[in-house]
Short mmCIF file of C-alpha atoms in Angstrom, two decimals:
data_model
loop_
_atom_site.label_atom_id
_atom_site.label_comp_id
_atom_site.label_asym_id
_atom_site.label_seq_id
_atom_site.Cartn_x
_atom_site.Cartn_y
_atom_site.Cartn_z
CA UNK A 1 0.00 0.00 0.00
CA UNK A 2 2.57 2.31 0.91
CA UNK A 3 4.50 1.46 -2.67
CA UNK A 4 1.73 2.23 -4.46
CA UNK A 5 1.15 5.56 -2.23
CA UNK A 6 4.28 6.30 -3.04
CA UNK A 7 4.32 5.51 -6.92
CA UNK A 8 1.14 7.92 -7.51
CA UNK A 9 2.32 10.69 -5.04
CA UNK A 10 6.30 11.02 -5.41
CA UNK A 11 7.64 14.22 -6.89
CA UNK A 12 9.18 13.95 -10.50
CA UNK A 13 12.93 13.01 -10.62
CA UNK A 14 12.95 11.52 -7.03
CA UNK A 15 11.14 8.10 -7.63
CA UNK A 16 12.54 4.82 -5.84
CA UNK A 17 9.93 2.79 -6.16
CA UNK A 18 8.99 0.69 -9.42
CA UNK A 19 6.63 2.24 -11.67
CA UNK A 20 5.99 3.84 -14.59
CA UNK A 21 8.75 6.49 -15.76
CA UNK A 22 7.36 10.06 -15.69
CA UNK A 23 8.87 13.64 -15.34
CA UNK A 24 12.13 14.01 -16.93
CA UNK A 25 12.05 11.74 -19.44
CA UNK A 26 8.48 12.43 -20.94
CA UNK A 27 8.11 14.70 -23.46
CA UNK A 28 5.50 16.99 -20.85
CA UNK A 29 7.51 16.01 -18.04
CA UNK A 30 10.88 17.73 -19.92
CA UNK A 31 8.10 20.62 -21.10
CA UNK A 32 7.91 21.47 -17.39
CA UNK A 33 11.41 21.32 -16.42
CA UNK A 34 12.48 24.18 -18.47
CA UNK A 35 13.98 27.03 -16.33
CA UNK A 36 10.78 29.06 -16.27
CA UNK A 37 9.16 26.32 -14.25
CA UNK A 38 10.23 28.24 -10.94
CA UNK A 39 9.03 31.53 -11.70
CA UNK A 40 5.54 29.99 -13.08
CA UNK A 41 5.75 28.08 -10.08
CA UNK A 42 6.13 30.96 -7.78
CA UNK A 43 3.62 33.30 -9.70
CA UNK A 44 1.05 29.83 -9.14
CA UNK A 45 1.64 29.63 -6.07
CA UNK A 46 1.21 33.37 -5.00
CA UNK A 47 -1.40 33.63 -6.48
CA UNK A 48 -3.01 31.01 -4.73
CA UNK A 49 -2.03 32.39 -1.42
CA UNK A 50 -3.46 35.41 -2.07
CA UNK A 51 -6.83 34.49 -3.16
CA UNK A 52 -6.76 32.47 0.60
CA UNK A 53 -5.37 35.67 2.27
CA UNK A 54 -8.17 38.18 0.48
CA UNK A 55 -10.65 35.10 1.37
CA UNK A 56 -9.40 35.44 4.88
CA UNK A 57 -9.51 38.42 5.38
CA UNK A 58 -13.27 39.12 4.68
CA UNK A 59 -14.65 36.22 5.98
CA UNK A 60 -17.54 36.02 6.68
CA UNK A 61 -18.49 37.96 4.40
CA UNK A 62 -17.89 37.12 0.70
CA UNK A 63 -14.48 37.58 -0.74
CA UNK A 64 -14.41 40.13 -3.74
CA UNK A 65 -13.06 37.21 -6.10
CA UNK A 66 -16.57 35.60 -5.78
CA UNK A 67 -18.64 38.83 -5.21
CA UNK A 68 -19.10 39.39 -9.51
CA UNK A 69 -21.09 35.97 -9.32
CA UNK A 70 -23.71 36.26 -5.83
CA UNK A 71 -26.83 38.10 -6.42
CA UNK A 72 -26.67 41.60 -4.63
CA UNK A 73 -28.33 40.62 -1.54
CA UNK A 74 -25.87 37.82 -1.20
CA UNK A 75 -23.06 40.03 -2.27
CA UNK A 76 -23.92 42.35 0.30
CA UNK A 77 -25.34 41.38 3.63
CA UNK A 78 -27.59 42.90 5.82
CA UNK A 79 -24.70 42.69 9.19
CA UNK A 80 -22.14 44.57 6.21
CA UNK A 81 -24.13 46.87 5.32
CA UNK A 82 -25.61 47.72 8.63
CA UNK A 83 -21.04 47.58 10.00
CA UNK A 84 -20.76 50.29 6.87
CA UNK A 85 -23.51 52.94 7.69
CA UNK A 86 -22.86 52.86 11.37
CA UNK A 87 -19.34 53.60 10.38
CA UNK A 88 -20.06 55.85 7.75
CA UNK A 89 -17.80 54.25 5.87
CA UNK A 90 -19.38 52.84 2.55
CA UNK A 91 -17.51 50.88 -0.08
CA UNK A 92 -17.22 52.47 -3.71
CA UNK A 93 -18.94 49.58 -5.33
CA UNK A 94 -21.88 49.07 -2.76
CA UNK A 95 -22.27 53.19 -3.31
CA UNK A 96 -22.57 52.54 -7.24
CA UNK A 97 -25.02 49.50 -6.32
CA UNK A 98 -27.13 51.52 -4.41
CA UNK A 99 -27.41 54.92 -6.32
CA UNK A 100 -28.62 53.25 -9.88
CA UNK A 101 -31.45 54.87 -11.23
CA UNK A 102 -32.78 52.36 -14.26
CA UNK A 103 -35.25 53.63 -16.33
CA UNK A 104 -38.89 51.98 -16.11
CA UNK A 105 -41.44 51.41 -18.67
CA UNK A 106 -44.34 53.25 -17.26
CA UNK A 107 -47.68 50.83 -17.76
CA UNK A 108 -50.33 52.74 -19.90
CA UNK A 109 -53.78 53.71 -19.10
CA UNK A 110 -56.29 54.28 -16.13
CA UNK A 111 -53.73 52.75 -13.55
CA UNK A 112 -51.82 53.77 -10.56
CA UNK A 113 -48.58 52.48 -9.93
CA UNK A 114 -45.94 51.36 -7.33
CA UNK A 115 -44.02 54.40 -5.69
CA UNK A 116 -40.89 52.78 -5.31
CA UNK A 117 -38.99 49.19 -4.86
CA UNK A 118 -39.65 46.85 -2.28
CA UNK A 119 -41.87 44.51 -0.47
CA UNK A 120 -45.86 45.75 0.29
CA UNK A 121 -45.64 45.66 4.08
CA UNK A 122 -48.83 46.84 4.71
CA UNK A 123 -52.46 47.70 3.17
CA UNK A 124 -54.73 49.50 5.05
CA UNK A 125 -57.78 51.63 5.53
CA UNK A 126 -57.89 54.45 7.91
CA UNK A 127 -59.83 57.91 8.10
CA UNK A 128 -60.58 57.86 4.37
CA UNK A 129 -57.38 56.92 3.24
CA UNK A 130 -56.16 53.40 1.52
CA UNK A 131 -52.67 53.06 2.76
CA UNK A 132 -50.20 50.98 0.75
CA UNK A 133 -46.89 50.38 3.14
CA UNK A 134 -43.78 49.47 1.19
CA UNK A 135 -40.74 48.56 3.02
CA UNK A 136 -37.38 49.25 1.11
CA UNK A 137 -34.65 47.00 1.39
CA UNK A 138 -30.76 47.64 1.34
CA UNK A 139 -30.65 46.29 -2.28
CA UNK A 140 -33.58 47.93 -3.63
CA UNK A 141 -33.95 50.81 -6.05
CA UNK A 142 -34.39 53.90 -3.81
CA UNK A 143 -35.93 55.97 -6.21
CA UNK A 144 -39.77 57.10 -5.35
CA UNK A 145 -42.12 57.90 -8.13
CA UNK A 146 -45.46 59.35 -8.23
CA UNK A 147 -47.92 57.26 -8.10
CA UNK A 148 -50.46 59.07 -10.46
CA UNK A 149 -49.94 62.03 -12.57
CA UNK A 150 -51.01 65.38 -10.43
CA UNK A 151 -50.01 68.96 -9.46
CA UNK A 152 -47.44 68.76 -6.47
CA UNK A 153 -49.48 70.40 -3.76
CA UNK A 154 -47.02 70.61 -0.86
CA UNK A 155 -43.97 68.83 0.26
CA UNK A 156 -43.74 69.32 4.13
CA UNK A 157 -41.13 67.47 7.02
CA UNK A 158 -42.96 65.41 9.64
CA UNK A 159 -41.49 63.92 12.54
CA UNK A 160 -38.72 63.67 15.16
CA UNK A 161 -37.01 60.31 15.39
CA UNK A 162 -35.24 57.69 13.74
CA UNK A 163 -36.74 54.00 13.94
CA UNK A 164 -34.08 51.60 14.03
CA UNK A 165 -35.51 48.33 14.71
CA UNK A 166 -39.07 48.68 15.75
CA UNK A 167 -40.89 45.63 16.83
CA UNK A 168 -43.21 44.25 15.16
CA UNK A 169 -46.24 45.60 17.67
CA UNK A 170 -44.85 49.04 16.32
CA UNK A 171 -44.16 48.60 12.76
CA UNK A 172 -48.09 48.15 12.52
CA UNK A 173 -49.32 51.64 13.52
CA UNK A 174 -45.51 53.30 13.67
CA UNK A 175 -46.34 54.31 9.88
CA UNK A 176 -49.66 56.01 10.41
CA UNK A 177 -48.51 58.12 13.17
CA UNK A 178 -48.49 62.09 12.17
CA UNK A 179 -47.19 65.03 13.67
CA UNK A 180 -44.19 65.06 15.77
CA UNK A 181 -44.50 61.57 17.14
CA UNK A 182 -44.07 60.41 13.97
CA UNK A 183 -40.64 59.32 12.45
CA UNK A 184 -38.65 61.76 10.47
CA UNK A 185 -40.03 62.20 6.78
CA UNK A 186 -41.02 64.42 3.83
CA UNK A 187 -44.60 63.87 2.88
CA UNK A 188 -45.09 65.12 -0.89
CA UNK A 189 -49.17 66.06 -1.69
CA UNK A 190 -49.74 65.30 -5.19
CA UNK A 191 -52.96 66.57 -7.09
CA UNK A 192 -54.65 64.53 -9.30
CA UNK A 193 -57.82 63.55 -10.51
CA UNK A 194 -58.67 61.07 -7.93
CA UNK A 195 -58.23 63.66 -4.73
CA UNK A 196 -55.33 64.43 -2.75
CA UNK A 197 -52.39 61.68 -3.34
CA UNK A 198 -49.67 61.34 -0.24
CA UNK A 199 -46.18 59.82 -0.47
CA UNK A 200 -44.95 59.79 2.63
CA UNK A 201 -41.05 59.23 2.44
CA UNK A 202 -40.05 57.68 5.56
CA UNK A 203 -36.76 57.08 6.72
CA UNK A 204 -35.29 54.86 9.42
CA UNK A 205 -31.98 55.25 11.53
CA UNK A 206 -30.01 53.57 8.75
CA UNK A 207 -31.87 56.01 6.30
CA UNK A 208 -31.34 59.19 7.73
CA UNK A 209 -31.58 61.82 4.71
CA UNK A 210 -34.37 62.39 1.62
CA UNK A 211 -33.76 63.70 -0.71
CA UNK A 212 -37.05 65.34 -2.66
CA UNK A 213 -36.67 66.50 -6.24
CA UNK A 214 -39.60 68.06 -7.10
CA UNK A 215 -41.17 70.83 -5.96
CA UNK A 216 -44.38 72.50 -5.19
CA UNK A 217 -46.30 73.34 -8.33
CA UNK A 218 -44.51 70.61 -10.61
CA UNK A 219 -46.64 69.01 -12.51
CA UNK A 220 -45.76 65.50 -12.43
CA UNK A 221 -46.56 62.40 -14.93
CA UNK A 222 -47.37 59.05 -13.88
CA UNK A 223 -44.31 56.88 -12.67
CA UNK A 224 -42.32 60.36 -13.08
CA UNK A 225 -39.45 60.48 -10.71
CA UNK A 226 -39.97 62.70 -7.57
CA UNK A 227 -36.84 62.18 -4.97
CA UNK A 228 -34.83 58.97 -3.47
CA UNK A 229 -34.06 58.30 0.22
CA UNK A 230 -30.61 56.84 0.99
CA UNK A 231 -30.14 53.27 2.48
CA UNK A 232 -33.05 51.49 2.98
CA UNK A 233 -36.83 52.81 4.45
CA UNK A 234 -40.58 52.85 3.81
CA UNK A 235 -42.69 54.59 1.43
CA UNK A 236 -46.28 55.02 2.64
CA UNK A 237 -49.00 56.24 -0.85
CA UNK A 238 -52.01 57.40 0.63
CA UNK A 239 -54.96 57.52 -1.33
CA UNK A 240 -58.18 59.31 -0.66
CA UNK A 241 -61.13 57.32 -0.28
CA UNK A 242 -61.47 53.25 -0.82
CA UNK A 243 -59.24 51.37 -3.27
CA UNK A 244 -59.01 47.44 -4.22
CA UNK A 245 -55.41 47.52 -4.20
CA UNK A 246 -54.17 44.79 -6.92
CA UNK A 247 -51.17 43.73 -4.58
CA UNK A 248 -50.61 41.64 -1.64
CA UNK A 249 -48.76 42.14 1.47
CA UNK A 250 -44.94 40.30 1.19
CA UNK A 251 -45.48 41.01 -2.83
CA UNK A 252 -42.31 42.54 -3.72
CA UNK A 253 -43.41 45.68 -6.08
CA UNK A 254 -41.15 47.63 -8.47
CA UNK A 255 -41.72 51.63 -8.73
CA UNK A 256 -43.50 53.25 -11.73
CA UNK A 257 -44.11 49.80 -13.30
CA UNK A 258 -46.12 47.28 -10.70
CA UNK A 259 -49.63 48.95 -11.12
CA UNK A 260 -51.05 48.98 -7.80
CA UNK A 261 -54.65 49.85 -8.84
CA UNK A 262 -56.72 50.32 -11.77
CA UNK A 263 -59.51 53.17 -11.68
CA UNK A 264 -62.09 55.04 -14.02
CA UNK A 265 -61.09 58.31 -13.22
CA UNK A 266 -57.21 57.74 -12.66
CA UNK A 267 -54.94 59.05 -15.21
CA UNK B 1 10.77 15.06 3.15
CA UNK B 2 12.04 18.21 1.51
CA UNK B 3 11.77 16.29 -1.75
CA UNK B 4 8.09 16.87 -1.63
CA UNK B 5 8.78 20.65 -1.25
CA UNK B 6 11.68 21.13 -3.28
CA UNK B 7 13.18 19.44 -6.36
CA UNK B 8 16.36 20.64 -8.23
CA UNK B 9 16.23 24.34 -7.89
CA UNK B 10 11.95 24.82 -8.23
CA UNK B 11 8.99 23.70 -6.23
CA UNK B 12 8.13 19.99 -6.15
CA UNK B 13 4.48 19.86 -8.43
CA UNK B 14 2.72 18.19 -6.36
CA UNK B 15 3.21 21.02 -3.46
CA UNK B 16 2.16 23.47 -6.10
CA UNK B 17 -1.09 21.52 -7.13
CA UNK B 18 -1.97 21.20 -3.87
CA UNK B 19 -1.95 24.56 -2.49
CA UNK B 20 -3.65 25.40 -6.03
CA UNK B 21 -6.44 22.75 -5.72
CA UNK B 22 -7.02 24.08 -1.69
CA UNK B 23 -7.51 27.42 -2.75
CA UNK B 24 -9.48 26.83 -5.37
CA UNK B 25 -11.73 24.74 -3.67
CA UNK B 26 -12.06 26.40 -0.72
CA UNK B 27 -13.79 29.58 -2.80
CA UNK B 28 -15.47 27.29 -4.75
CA UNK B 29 -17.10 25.72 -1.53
CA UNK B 30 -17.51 29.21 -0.01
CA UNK B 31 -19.62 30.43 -3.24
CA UNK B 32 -21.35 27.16 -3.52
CA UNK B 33 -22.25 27.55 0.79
CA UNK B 34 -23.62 30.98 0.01
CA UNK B 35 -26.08 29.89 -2.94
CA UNK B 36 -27.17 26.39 -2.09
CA UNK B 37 -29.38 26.41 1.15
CA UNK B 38 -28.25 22.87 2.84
CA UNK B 39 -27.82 21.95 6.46
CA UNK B 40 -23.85 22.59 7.62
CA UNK B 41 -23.57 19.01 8.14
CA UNK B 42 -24.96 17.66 4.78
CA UNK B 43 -23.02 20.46 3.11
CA UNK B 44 -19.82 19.18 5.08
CA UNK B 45 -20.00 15.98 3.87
CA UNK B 46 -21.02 16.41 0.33
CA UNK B 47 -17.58 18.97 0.19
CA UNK B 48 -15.28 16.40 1.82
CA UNK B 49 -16.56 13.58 -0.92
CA UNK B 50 -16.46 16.22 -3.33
CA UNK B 51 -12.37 17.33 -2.00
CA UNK B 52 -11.77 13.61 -2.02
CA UNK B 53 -13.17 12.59 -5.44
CA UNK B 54 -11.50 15.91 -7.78
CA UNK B 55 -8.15 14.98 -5.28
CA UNK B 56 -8.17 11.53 -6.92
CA UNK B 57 -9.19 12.93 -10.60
CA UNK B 58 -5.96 15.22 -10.38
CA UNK B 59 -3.81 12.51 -9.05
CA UNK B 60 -4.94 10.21 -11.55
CA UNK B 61 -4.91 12.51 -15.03
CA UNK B 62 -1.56 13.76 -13.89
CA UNK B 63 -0.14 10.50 -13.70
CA UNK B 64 -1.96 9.77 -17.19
CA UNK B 65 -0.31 12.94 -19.09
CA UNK B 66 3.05 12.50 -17.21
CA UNK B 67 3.59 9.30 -17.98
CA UNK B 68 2.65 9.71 -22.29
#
């Protein structure tokens, strides 16, 4: 056992055991010997090390050799990206990630759509108002949109404090709090032919700024781009009166495309 | 036991293989950990069969082009 061991394992040039000849004497075994071998050796061989050492040194999170392949929320995990923001200090290619801005083919017709990416938390009816909750994610597009074309009425600040991990007792009202209570956010009043439209921009203590692009008296089109919020939040669309909403809660929605609801008089 | 390390004036192959096939696999493993959801334990043993089986295929094809 040990002979035969031996004969598969042992080095070229140093066998003592019977066997079949290799290394030197074969025509790939004299290809390798040439004097290059060392350098291609040691260029093989560092190489190797180093894709251990960068392996290392991330762990556990994924090493940047096999980041190109993993989706994005693989790529970059929540415990990363939560390390980054509390340390303010946010990698170049998670930044480029995060700040894309694709274009969206706005669905035609009587129809209102998403106002930005993520998964419907919530749908609700309160005081007149159909409330459609949709919780942002680190990895989704943080661009809001109108959800109907309209006048922009007002865009006003609301709230004191930043949510960080509310429970889950809290998450269910903590979004139809107003006034000062209420966390920080920029609520944008949109005209339109249905009644007063609300997007409430919402941000949490890992999304501490908004960022609102329009302004009052901009007429805006359906799916049109109004401002982004930075690192992951909620955006609340209120809508006056009663509306069959065409999603479900844990549906994950896509802004200015998933149509949300369909009505007569929407435009 | 140098012999396996170092052979007239260059690295002994099989050192260099090795390292190569360790690093390799260990990304490989550590992609293939974050994309398939399986138990640590069944994903521990399908790796080691899977380190021991390629370890074989490399021992044996080497010996098949060295020896031509």
């Amino acid at each position: 056992m040990g002979d035969l061991l031996a004969t598969i394992l042992m080095p070229p040039g140093v066998r003592k055991v019977p066997g079949p000849r290799f290394s030197a004497q074969s025509r790939w075994g004299q290809e390798l010997n040439t004097r290059y071998t060392f350098v291609i050796q040691l260029g093989l061989l560092a190489l190797a090390l180093f894709a251990i050492t960068i392996w290392a040194i991330n762990f556990p999170y994924p090493s940047p050799i096999i980041k190109p392949l993993l989706s994005p929320k693989l790529r970059w995990p929540t415990e990363q990206v939560m390390n980054w923001v509390e340390t303010q200090n946010i990698p170049s290619d998670y930044k480029r990630f995060f700040y894309r801005d694709p274009e969206r083919t706005i669905p035609p017709g009587r129809s209102l759509v998403s106002a930005a990416d993520g998964l419907v938390q919530a749908i609700a009816y309160r005081d007149g108002y159909t409330y459609l909750v949709i919780g942002l994610s680190f990895w989704d597009v943080h661009v809001v949109r109108a959800p109907i074309a309209g006048v922009v009425e007002s865009i006003e600040a609301e709230g004191s404090y930043f949510p960080r991990f509310p429970k889950p007792e809290e998450r269910d009202v903590i979004f139809f709090i107003r006034g000062k209570a209420a966390p920080v956010q920029q609520v944008v009043t949109l005209k339109t032919t249905i009644g007063e439209v609300k997007v409430r921009l919402i941000t949490s203590y890992w999304a501490s700024r908004i960022k609102v692009w329009a302004h009052a008296g901009a007429r805006l089109g359906k799916g049109q781009r109004l401002g982004r919020m930075l690192l992951g939040s909620t955006v609340v669309v209120e809508l006056p009166g009663r509306h069959a909403l065409s999603v479900k809660i844990g549906q994950h929605i896509t802004g200015g495309d998933t149509i949300i609801a369909s009505r007569e008089d929407a435009k | 036991m140098t012999r396996w390390l170092w052979v007239e004036g260059r690295f002994a192959w099989p050192l260099v293989v090795t390292v190569l096939y360790v690093a390799t696999f260990v990304l490989v493993a550590d992609y293939l950990w974050r994309t398939l959801s399986l138990p640590f334990e069944t994903f521990a043993a399908l790796a080691l069969i899977a380190f021991t089986l390629v370890a074989v295929l490399i021992i044996l094809t080497s010996r098949i082009v060295l020896t031509r």
